[in-house]
Short mmCIF file of C-alpha atoms in Angstrom, two decimals:
data_model
loop_
_atom_site.label_atom_id
_atom_site.label_comp_id
_atom_site.label_asym_id
_atom_site.label_seq_id
_atom_site.Cartn_x
_atom_site.Cartn_y
_atom_site.Cartn_z
CA MET A 19 -0.05 0.12 -0.08
CA ASP A 20 1.11 3.10 -1.47
CA HIS A 21 1.38 5.83 1.81
CA GLY A 22 3.08 8.26 -0.02
CA ASN A 23 5.79 11.10 0.97
CA ARG A 24 6.87 12.88 3.38
CA CYS A 25 5.59 10.25 6.39
CA PHE A 26 6.09 10.61 10.05
CA GLY A 27 5.92 8.44 12.98
CA LYS A 28 2.93 8.43 15.27
CA SER A 29 3.81 10.96 18.69
CA GLY A 30 3.47 8.71 21.62
CA LYS A 31 0.87 9.35 24.71
CA ASP A 32 0.94 11.93 27.44
CA LEU A 33 1.44 10.21 31.08
CA ILE A 34 -0.51 11.99 33.64
CA ILE A 35 -0.33 10.72 37.03
CA LYS A 36 -2.57 12.75 39.30
CA VAL A 37 -1.38 14.00 42.93
CA PRO A 38 -2.68 15.76 45.81
CA LYS A 39 -2.87 18.82 46.00
CA GLY A 40 -0.05 20.39 48.37
CA THR A 41 2.67 17.44 46.70
CA VAL A 42 6.20 18.39 46.07
CA ILE A 43 8.50 16.53 43.75
CA LYS A 44 11.65 15.62 44.39
CA ASP A 45 14.45 14.42 42.22
CA PHE A 46 15.60 10.91 44.56
CA GLU A 47 18.97 10.73 44.16
CA THR A 48 19.64 14.56 44.50
CA GLY A 49 17.23 15.47 46.46
CA LYS A 50 16.87 18.43 43.74
CA PHE A 51 13.33 20.38 43.63
CA ILE A 52 11.81 19.79 40.66
CA CYS A 53 7.60 21.58 41.11
CA ASP A 54 5.55 22.22 43.38
CA LEU A 55 1.85 21.33 42.63
CA SER A 56 -0.23 23.60 45.39
CA GLU A 57 -2.80 24.59 42.89
CA ASP A 58 -6.00 23.71 41.77
CA GLY A 59 -5.63 22.09 38.39
CA GLN A 60 -1.78 23.00 37.66
CA LYS A 61 0.27 20.84 35.40
CA GLU A 62 3.51 20.40 35.55
CA LEU A 63 6.21 18.50 32.79
CA VAL A 64 8.78 16.68 34.95
CA LEU A 65 10.25 14.35 32.27
CA LYS A 66 10.02 15.03 28.61
CA GLY A 67 9.61 12.19 26.03
CA GLY A 68 12.26 11.47 23.37
CA ARG A 69 12.37 13.48 20.68
CA GLY A 70 11.05 11.15 17.28
CA GLY A 71 13.09 10.55 14.42
CA LYS A 72 13.96 12.58 11.29
CA GLY A 73 14.03 10.99 7.85
CA ASN A 74 15.93 11.29 4.39
CA VAL A 75 13.93 14.12 3.73
CA HIS A 76 15.05 16.33 6.40
CA PHE A 77 18.59 16.05 5.44
CA ALA A 78 18.02 17.02 1.12
CA THR A 79 19.60 19.76 0.15
CA SER A 80 20.61 21.31 -2.92
CA THR A 81 23.21 19.65 -3.75
CA ARG A 82 21.73 15.95 -2.12
CA GLN A 83 18.74 15.75 -2.60
CA VAL A 84 17.61 12.21 -2.04
CA PRO A 85 20.06 11.50 0.98
CA ASP A 86 20.53 7.78 2.36
CA PHE A 87 20.66 8.29 5.80
CA ALA A 88 17.92 9.13 8.55
CA ILE A 89 18.43 9.75 12.35
CA ASP A 90 16.13 7.56 15.13
CA GLY A 91 14.08 8.69 17.67
CA GLU A 92 15.67 9.26 21.44
CA LYS A 93 14.96 7.19 24.31
CA GLY A 94 12.51 9.04 26.41
CA LYS A 95 14.37 10.07 29.91
CA GLU A 96 14.07 8.00 33.17
CA LEU A 97 14.07 9.52 36.38
CA GLU A 98 13.32 8.05 40.22
CA ILE A 99 11.44 10.68 41.55
CA VAL A 100 9.60 11.27 45.30
CA LEU A 101 6.57 12.62 45.74
CA GLU A 102 6.57 14.35 49.65
CA LEU A 103 2.75 15.60 50.20
CA LYS A 104 3.16 18.93 52.35
CA SER A 105 -0.73 19.29 53.47
CA ILE A 106 -1.72 23.31 52.37
CA ALA A 107 -3.24 24.69 55.54
CA ASP A 108 -2.98 27.69 56.95
CA VAL A 109 -2.92 26.91 60.55
CA GLY A 110 -1.55 23.51 62.02
CA LEU A 111 -2.19 21.71 65.05
CA VAL A 112 0.12 20.54 67.27
CA GLY A 113 1.01 18.67 70.55
CA PHE A 114 1.56 15.29 72.10
CA PRO A 115 -1.07 12.66 71.42
CA ASN A 116 -4.21 13.00 72.94
CA ALA A 117 -3.70 16.81 73.52
CA GLY A 118 -7.43 17.18 71.74
CA LYS A 119 -6.28 17.82 68.48
CA SER A 120 -8.77 15.93 66.87
CA THR A 121 -11.49 16.72 69.13
CA LEU A 122 -10.85 20.46 68.03
CA LEU A 123 -10.88 19.82 64.57
CA SER A 124 -14.30 17.77 64.59
CA LYS A 125 -15.62 20.39 66.02
CA VAL A 126 -15.03 23.41 64.50
CA THR A 127 -15.08 21.71 60.77
CA ALA A 128 -16.58 19.27 59.00
CA ALA A 129 -13.61 17.24 58.98
CA THR A 130 -14.33 13.58 61.05
CA PRO A 131 -10.86 12.37 62.10
CA LYS A 132 -10.57 9.20 64.34
CA ILE A 133 -10.92 9.89 67.74
CA ALA A 134 -9.99 7.53 70.79
CA ASP A 135 -8.00 7.40 73.71
CA TYR A 136 -4.67 6.25 72.98
CA PRO A 137 -1.17 6.84 71.26
CA PHE A 138 -0.85 7.66 67.22
CA THR A 139 -4.63 8.30 67.02
CA THR A 140 -4.18 9.90 63.69
CA ILE A 141 -2.16 8.64 61.07
CA ASP A 142 -2.44 11.58 58.54
CA PRO A 143 -2.96 14.99 58.53
CA ASN A 144 -6.58 15.60 58.81
CA LEU A 145 -7.48 18.92 56.89
CA GLY A 146 -11.22 20.69 57.86
CA VAL A 147 -11.91 24.41 56.59
CA VAL A 148 -13.22 26.64 59.37
CA LYS A 149 -16.15 29.23 59.16
CA THR A 150 -16.68 31.48 61.71
CA LYS A 151 -19.50 33.12 62.58
CA HIS A 152 -18.84 36.33 60.92
CA GLY A 153 -18.46 35.00 57.45
CA GLU A 154 -14.45 34.36 57.57
CA SER A 155 -12.88 31.10 56.76
CA PHE A 156 -9.31 29.48 57.20
CA VAL A 157 -7.91 26.04 56.77
CA ILE A 158 -6.32 24.18 59.41
CA ALA A 159 -4.89 21.20 59.87
CA ASP A 160 -4.60 18.25 62.58
CA ILE A 161 -0.46 17.29 62.09
CA PRO A 162 -0.19 13.69 63.51
CA GLY A 163 0.87 13.56 67.65
CA ILE A 164 4.50 14.80 67.42
CA ILE A 165 6.44 13.23 70.48
CA GLU A 166 9.45 13.41 71.82
CA GLY A 167 12.58 12.81 69.15
CA ALA A 168 10.60 13.43 66.19
CA SER A 169 13.35 15.78 64.86
CA ASN A 170 15.60 12.97 64.58
CA GLY A 171 13.17 10.91 63.07
CA VAL A 172 11.61 8.63 65.95
CA GLY A 173 7.98 7.38 64.84
CA LEU A 174 6.69 8.88 62.06
CA GLY A 175 8.54 12.55 63.26
CA LEU A 176 10.25 13.88 60.00
CA LYS A 177 6.82 12.83 58.25
CA PHE A 178 4.64 15.11 60.25
CA LEU A 179 6.87 18.01 61.05
CA ARG A 180 7.45 18.93 57.44
CA HIS A 181 3.33 19.14 56.90
CA VAL A 182 4.01 21.75 59.67
CA GLU A 183 6.07 23.87 57.58
CA ARG A 184 3.54 25.17 55.07
CA THR A 185 1.32 26.68 57.75
CA ARG A 186 1.03 29.67 58.82
CA VAL A 187 0.17 29.73 62.50
CA LEU A 188 0.50 27.09 64.84
CA LEU A 189 -2.44 25.82 67.51
CA HIS A 190 0.35 24.85 70.14
CA MET A 191 -2.58 22.23 72.30
CA VAL A 192 -1.42 21.12 75.86
CA ASP A 193 -3.34 18.64 78.21
CA CYS A 194 -4.23 20.91 80.94
CA SER A 195 -6.14 18.16 82.86
CA GLY A 196 -3.38 16.31 85.19
CA LEU A 197 -5.51 13.02 84.17
CA ASN A 198 -3.49 11.25 82.27
CA GLY A 199 -0.21 12.03 85.38
CA ARG A 200 1.78 14.94 82.77
CA LYS A 201 2.88 17.80 83.24
CA ALA A 202 1.59 20.42 81.13
CA ILE A 203 4.69 22.56 81.23
CA ASP A 204 6.80 19.96 80.29
CA ASP A 205 4.64 18.55 77.23
CA PHE A 206 5.03 21.94 76.04
CA ASN A 207 8.43 22.81 76.02
CA LYS A 208 8.85 19.08 74.41
CA ILE A 209 6.96 19.63 71.59
CA ASN A 210 8.93 23.57 70.90
CA ASN A 211 12.17 21.46 71.28
CA GLU A 212 11.33 19.25 68.46
CA LEU A 213 10.15 22.18 66.34
CA GLU A 214 13.44 24.15 67.26
CA LYS A 215 15.47 20.76 66.32
CA TYR A 216 14.04 20.24 62.88
CA SER A 217 13.70 23.75 61.48
CA ASP A 218 14.19 27.48 63.31
CA LYS A 219 11.74 28.35 61.30
CA LEU A 220 9.28 26.22 62.86
CA LEU A 221 9.96 27.54 66.20
CA ASN A 222 9.36 30.96 64.97
CA LYS A 223 6.19 30.85 63.62
CA LYS A 224 3.04 32.55 64.95
CA GLN A 225 2.05 30.20 67.76
CA ILE A 226 -0.97 30.82 70.16
CA VAL A 227 -0.65 28.15 73.22
CA VAL A 228 -4.52 26.26 73.76
CA ALA A 229 -5.04 24.60 77.14
CA THR A 230 -7.40 21.59 76.43
CA LYS A 231 -10.27 19.44 78.61
CA MET A 232 -11.11 22.74 80.58
CA ASP A 233 -14.71 20.66 81.89
CA ILE A 234 -12.53 18.01 83.24
CA MET A 235 -9.83 19.86 84.71
CA GLN A 236 -8.00 17.96 87.61
CA ASP A 237 -4.78 20.63 88.29
CA ASN A 238 -5.11 23.94 88.54
CA GLU A 239 -1.41 24.33 89.64
CA ASN A 240 -0.47 22.40 85.79
CA LEU A 241 -2.64 25.13 84.15
CA GLU A 242 -1.30 28.16 86.01
CA GLU A 243 2.29 27.11 85.43
CA LEU A 244 1.90 27.04 81.95
CA GLU A 245 0.05 30.11 81.82
CA LYS A 246 2.85 31.70 83.53
CA ILE A 247 5.60 30.86 81.22
CA VAL A 248 3.29 31.43 77.96
CA LYS A 249 2.90 35.21 79.04
CA GLU A 250 6.18 35.25 79.98
CA LYS A 251 7.10 34.36 75.90
CA ASN A 252 4.42 36.67 74.68
CA LEU A 253 2.17 34.08 73.59
CA GLU A 254 -1.49 34.53 72.92
CA PHE A 255 -3.06 31.89 75.54
CA PHE A 256 -6.35 30.47 75.05
CA LYS A 257 -8.26 27.72 77.25
CA ILE A 258 -10.57 25.64 76.00
CA SER A 259 -13.00 22.51 76.16
CA SER A 260 -13.94 20.47 72.76
CA ILE A 261 -15.97 18.68 74.17
CA SER A 262 -18.10 21.84 75.83
CA GLN A 263 -17.63 24.01 72.96
CA GLU A 264 -15.87 26.60 75.80
CA GLY A 265 -13.96 29.00 74.44
CA LEU A 266 -14.30 27.68 70.55
CA ASP A 267 -15.96 30.75 69.49
CA GLU A 268 -13.53 32.89 71.11
CA LEU A 269 -10.31 31.30 69.69
CA MET A 270 -11.63 30.50 65.93
CA ASP A 271 -12.11 33.87 65.47
CA TYR A 272 -8.41 35.17 66.82
CA VAL A 273 -7.31 32.97 64.17
CA ALA A 274 -8.65 34.41 61.88
CA LYS A 275 -7.67 37.96 62.36
CA ILE A 276 -4.15 36.53 62.94
CA VAL A 277 -4.15 34.76 59.83
CA LYS A 278 -5.10 37.60 57.37
CA THR A 279 -2.30 39.39 58.40
CA LEU A 280 0.66 36.71 57.83
CA PRO A 281 1.66 35.98 53.92
CA LYS A 282 1.58 32.35 52.65
CA GLU A 283 4.42 30.38 53.41
CA GLU A 284 7.84 30.25 50.44
CA ILE A 285 7.43 26.63 48.71
CA PHE A 286 11.29 26.02 48.99
CA ASP A 287 14.53 27.88 50.72
CA SER A 288 16.44 28.57 47.36
CA GLU A 289 19.92 28.83 49.89
CA GLU A 290 19.22 25.25 50.59
CA ASP A 291 17.23 23.83 48.05
CA LYS A 292 18.47 23.16 44.29
CA ILE A 293 16.06 24.00 41.58
CA TYR A 294 16.20 21.03 38.98
CA THR A 295 15.22 21.97 35.21
CA LEU A 296 15.46 19.31 31.92
CA GLU A 297 17.43 22.07 29.88
CA GLU A 298 20.54 21.37 32.75
CA GLU A 299 20.20 18.14 32.66
CA GLU A 300 19.89 16.63 28.81
CA ALA A 301 22.36 19.56 27.69
CA GLY A 302 25.79 18.43 29.92
CA PHE A 303 28.88 16.11 28.71
CA THR A 304 32.08 14.93 30.27
CA VAL A 305 35.57 15.04 29.01
CA GLU A 306 37.87 12.71 30.88
CA LYS A 307 41.03 11.70 30.14
CA THR A 308 41.26 7.99 31.55
CA SER A 309 45.06 6.99 29.61
CA GLU A 310 47.73 8.19 27.73
CA ASN A 311 46.25 8.24 24.64
CA GLU A 312 42.16 7.49 25.39
CA TYR A 313 39.51 9.81 26.25
CA TYR A 314 36.32 8.79 27.26
CA VAL A 315 33.29 10.93 26.86
CA SER A 316 30.00 10.75 28.55
CA GLY A 317 26.82 12.65 29.13
CA PRO A 318 23.36 13.51 28.54
CA ALA A 319 23.38 15.49 25.53
CA VAL A 320 25.99 12.42 24.14
CA GLU A 321 23.49 9.76 25.05
CA LYS A 322 20.63 11.18 23.04
CA LEU A 323 23.16 11.97 20.11
CA MET A 324 24.34 8.48 19.80
CA GLY A 325 20.69 6.66 20.29
CA ARG A 326 19.92 8.70 17.08
CA VAL A 327 22.75 7.87 14.79
CA ASN A 328 23.80 4.85 12.88
CA ILE A 329 27.48 5.31 12.80
CA ALA A 330 27.61 1.79 10.52
CA ASP A 331 26.33 4.34 7.68
CA ASN A 332 28.74 7.19 6.07
CA GLU A 333 26.12 9.72 5.63
CA SER A 334 25.07 9.28 9.50
CA PHE A 335 28.85 9.30 10.40
CA ALA A 336 29.23 12.18 8.93
CA TYR A 337 26.23 13.88 10.76
CA LEU A 338 27.99 12.49 13.99
CA GLN A 339 31.01 14.03 13.30
CA LYS A 340 29.17 17.71 12.65
CA MET A 341 27.11 17.24 16.05
CA LEU A 342 30.24 16.44 18.21
CA LYS A 343 31.51 19.93 16.79
CA LYS A 344 28.39 21.59 17.24
CA LEU A 345 27.92 20.62 20.69
CA GLY A 346 31.56 21.81 21.74
CA ILE A 347 32.70 18.33 22.36
CA GLU A 348 35.60 18.36 19.90
CA ASP A 349 36.21 21.71 21.39
CA SER A 350 37.07 19.93 24.91
CA LEU A 351 38.69 17.36 23.68
CA LYS A 352 41.10 19.63 21.97
CA GLU A 353 40.93 21.75 25.76
CA ASN A 354 41.89 18.07 27.23
CA GLY A 355 44.64 17.58 24.97
CA VAL A 356 43.61 15.61 22.86
CA CYS A 357 46.09 14.29 19.67
CA GLU A 358 45.69 12.96 15.99
CA GLY A 359 45.81 9.00 16.52
CA ASP A 360 44.38 8.84 20.32
CA THR A 361 41.21 6.92 21.30
CA VAL A 362 38.29 8.49 21.86
CA ARG A 363 35.80 6.72 23.68
CA ILE A 364 32.21 7.50 23.10
CA LEU A 365 30.17 5.78 25.57
CA ASP A 366 30.68 2.05 24.29
CA TRP A 367 31.89 3.20 20.77
CA HIS A 368 35.64 3.48 19.93
CA PHE A 369 37.05 5.88 17.36
CA GLU A 370 40.25 7.17 16.36
CA TYR A 371 40.69 11.05 16.82
CA TYR A 372 42.13 13.07 13.78
CA ASN A 373 42.15 16.16 12.90
#
C-alpha cells in the first residue's frame, strides 16, 4: 500500500499522573526540587519524552536531493522521583498525642478524624475548613501527634513535621487536665524543642497556646504554671473545652484575624534547595582523559546523540562528527590535549581521533 511521501511516526501519548494538591516533587538521587503542585488544576512537565526521528527528506539539500540516511528517535529520559505531600493549611494543630487536636478539628470543621484515647490516634494529617460566625474562613490541619525525638525521626516524626512547614499559624494544644499524670509545662517545652531541632523556622512561626480539656480539669496548678510561662514568652493563651465547646468561638475568631495578617509560606528555601531543570540535565557532557592516549566522553547530550545515529552508515557518521563539533565536544577534547591517533571512547563506541 502506498502511504505517500514525507511520512512520520505517531507521537507517544502523554502519561499524566494525578497527585493530591500540595505535592512537592524532588529528584530521589540528588534531592533537587523539581516542582510544587499547590494550585487547583496545576500541571507540570517532570520528564520530556524523546524527540522523534527524522526521515531522509529532512537532510535533503540542493546538492543532495535524496539522502541515504535518517536518524532514529530518542529514548525517553528516566528519573526516580519522590512525591512528598505537604498539607496546604493556614493553621496547624501541634501537640502530644491525646492533647485534643482531633476533637477540636471535629468540632470546628466538617472533618471527621478518628478519635480515641490512645497514642498516635492520627496516622495522616486531617484537613478541614473553619467558617466563623462572621463569615471568615481558613484551612486547619490536625498534624499527627509529635513525640519527643520526632526531629530525629523517632516514630513518624519527620514525616509529620514536614506538614507543619507550610502553615502560617501553629495552635499548640496542651492537655492541662492532669488526668494523664503529665506536666503541661513539660509537654509544652518538649514539643517546642522538637520544632526547634527540626527547623528554626518552625519555632519562630506565630504560635498560639491552647490549654485543652477545661471540662475535666483536675489540676489548677498544672494550668497556672503553663499560663505563667506562656505569658513570659509573650504568646497568646486560650483555655478551651472541645467537648463543651467552651472558648471555641473566641479562639477561632482570633485565629481568623491573625491568619489574614500573615503571608503564605514559601514552597522551598532557595538557599538550601537546588532547583532541577530539564534543560540543564539534557545539555551536559563530560570529557575525561582515562589514559595516556584515551579519552572518554559521556553525559546526557552524548547519550541522546548516539541513540539516534547509525554510525555504520557513512552519511550518518558524517552527521555525527558535525554534531560533536556543534555540541562543543570536539573543542573540549582539544582543551584536554587530544592528539591525532588517540582513542576517543563515546559510551560503548571507540573512535580514532584525527584532525
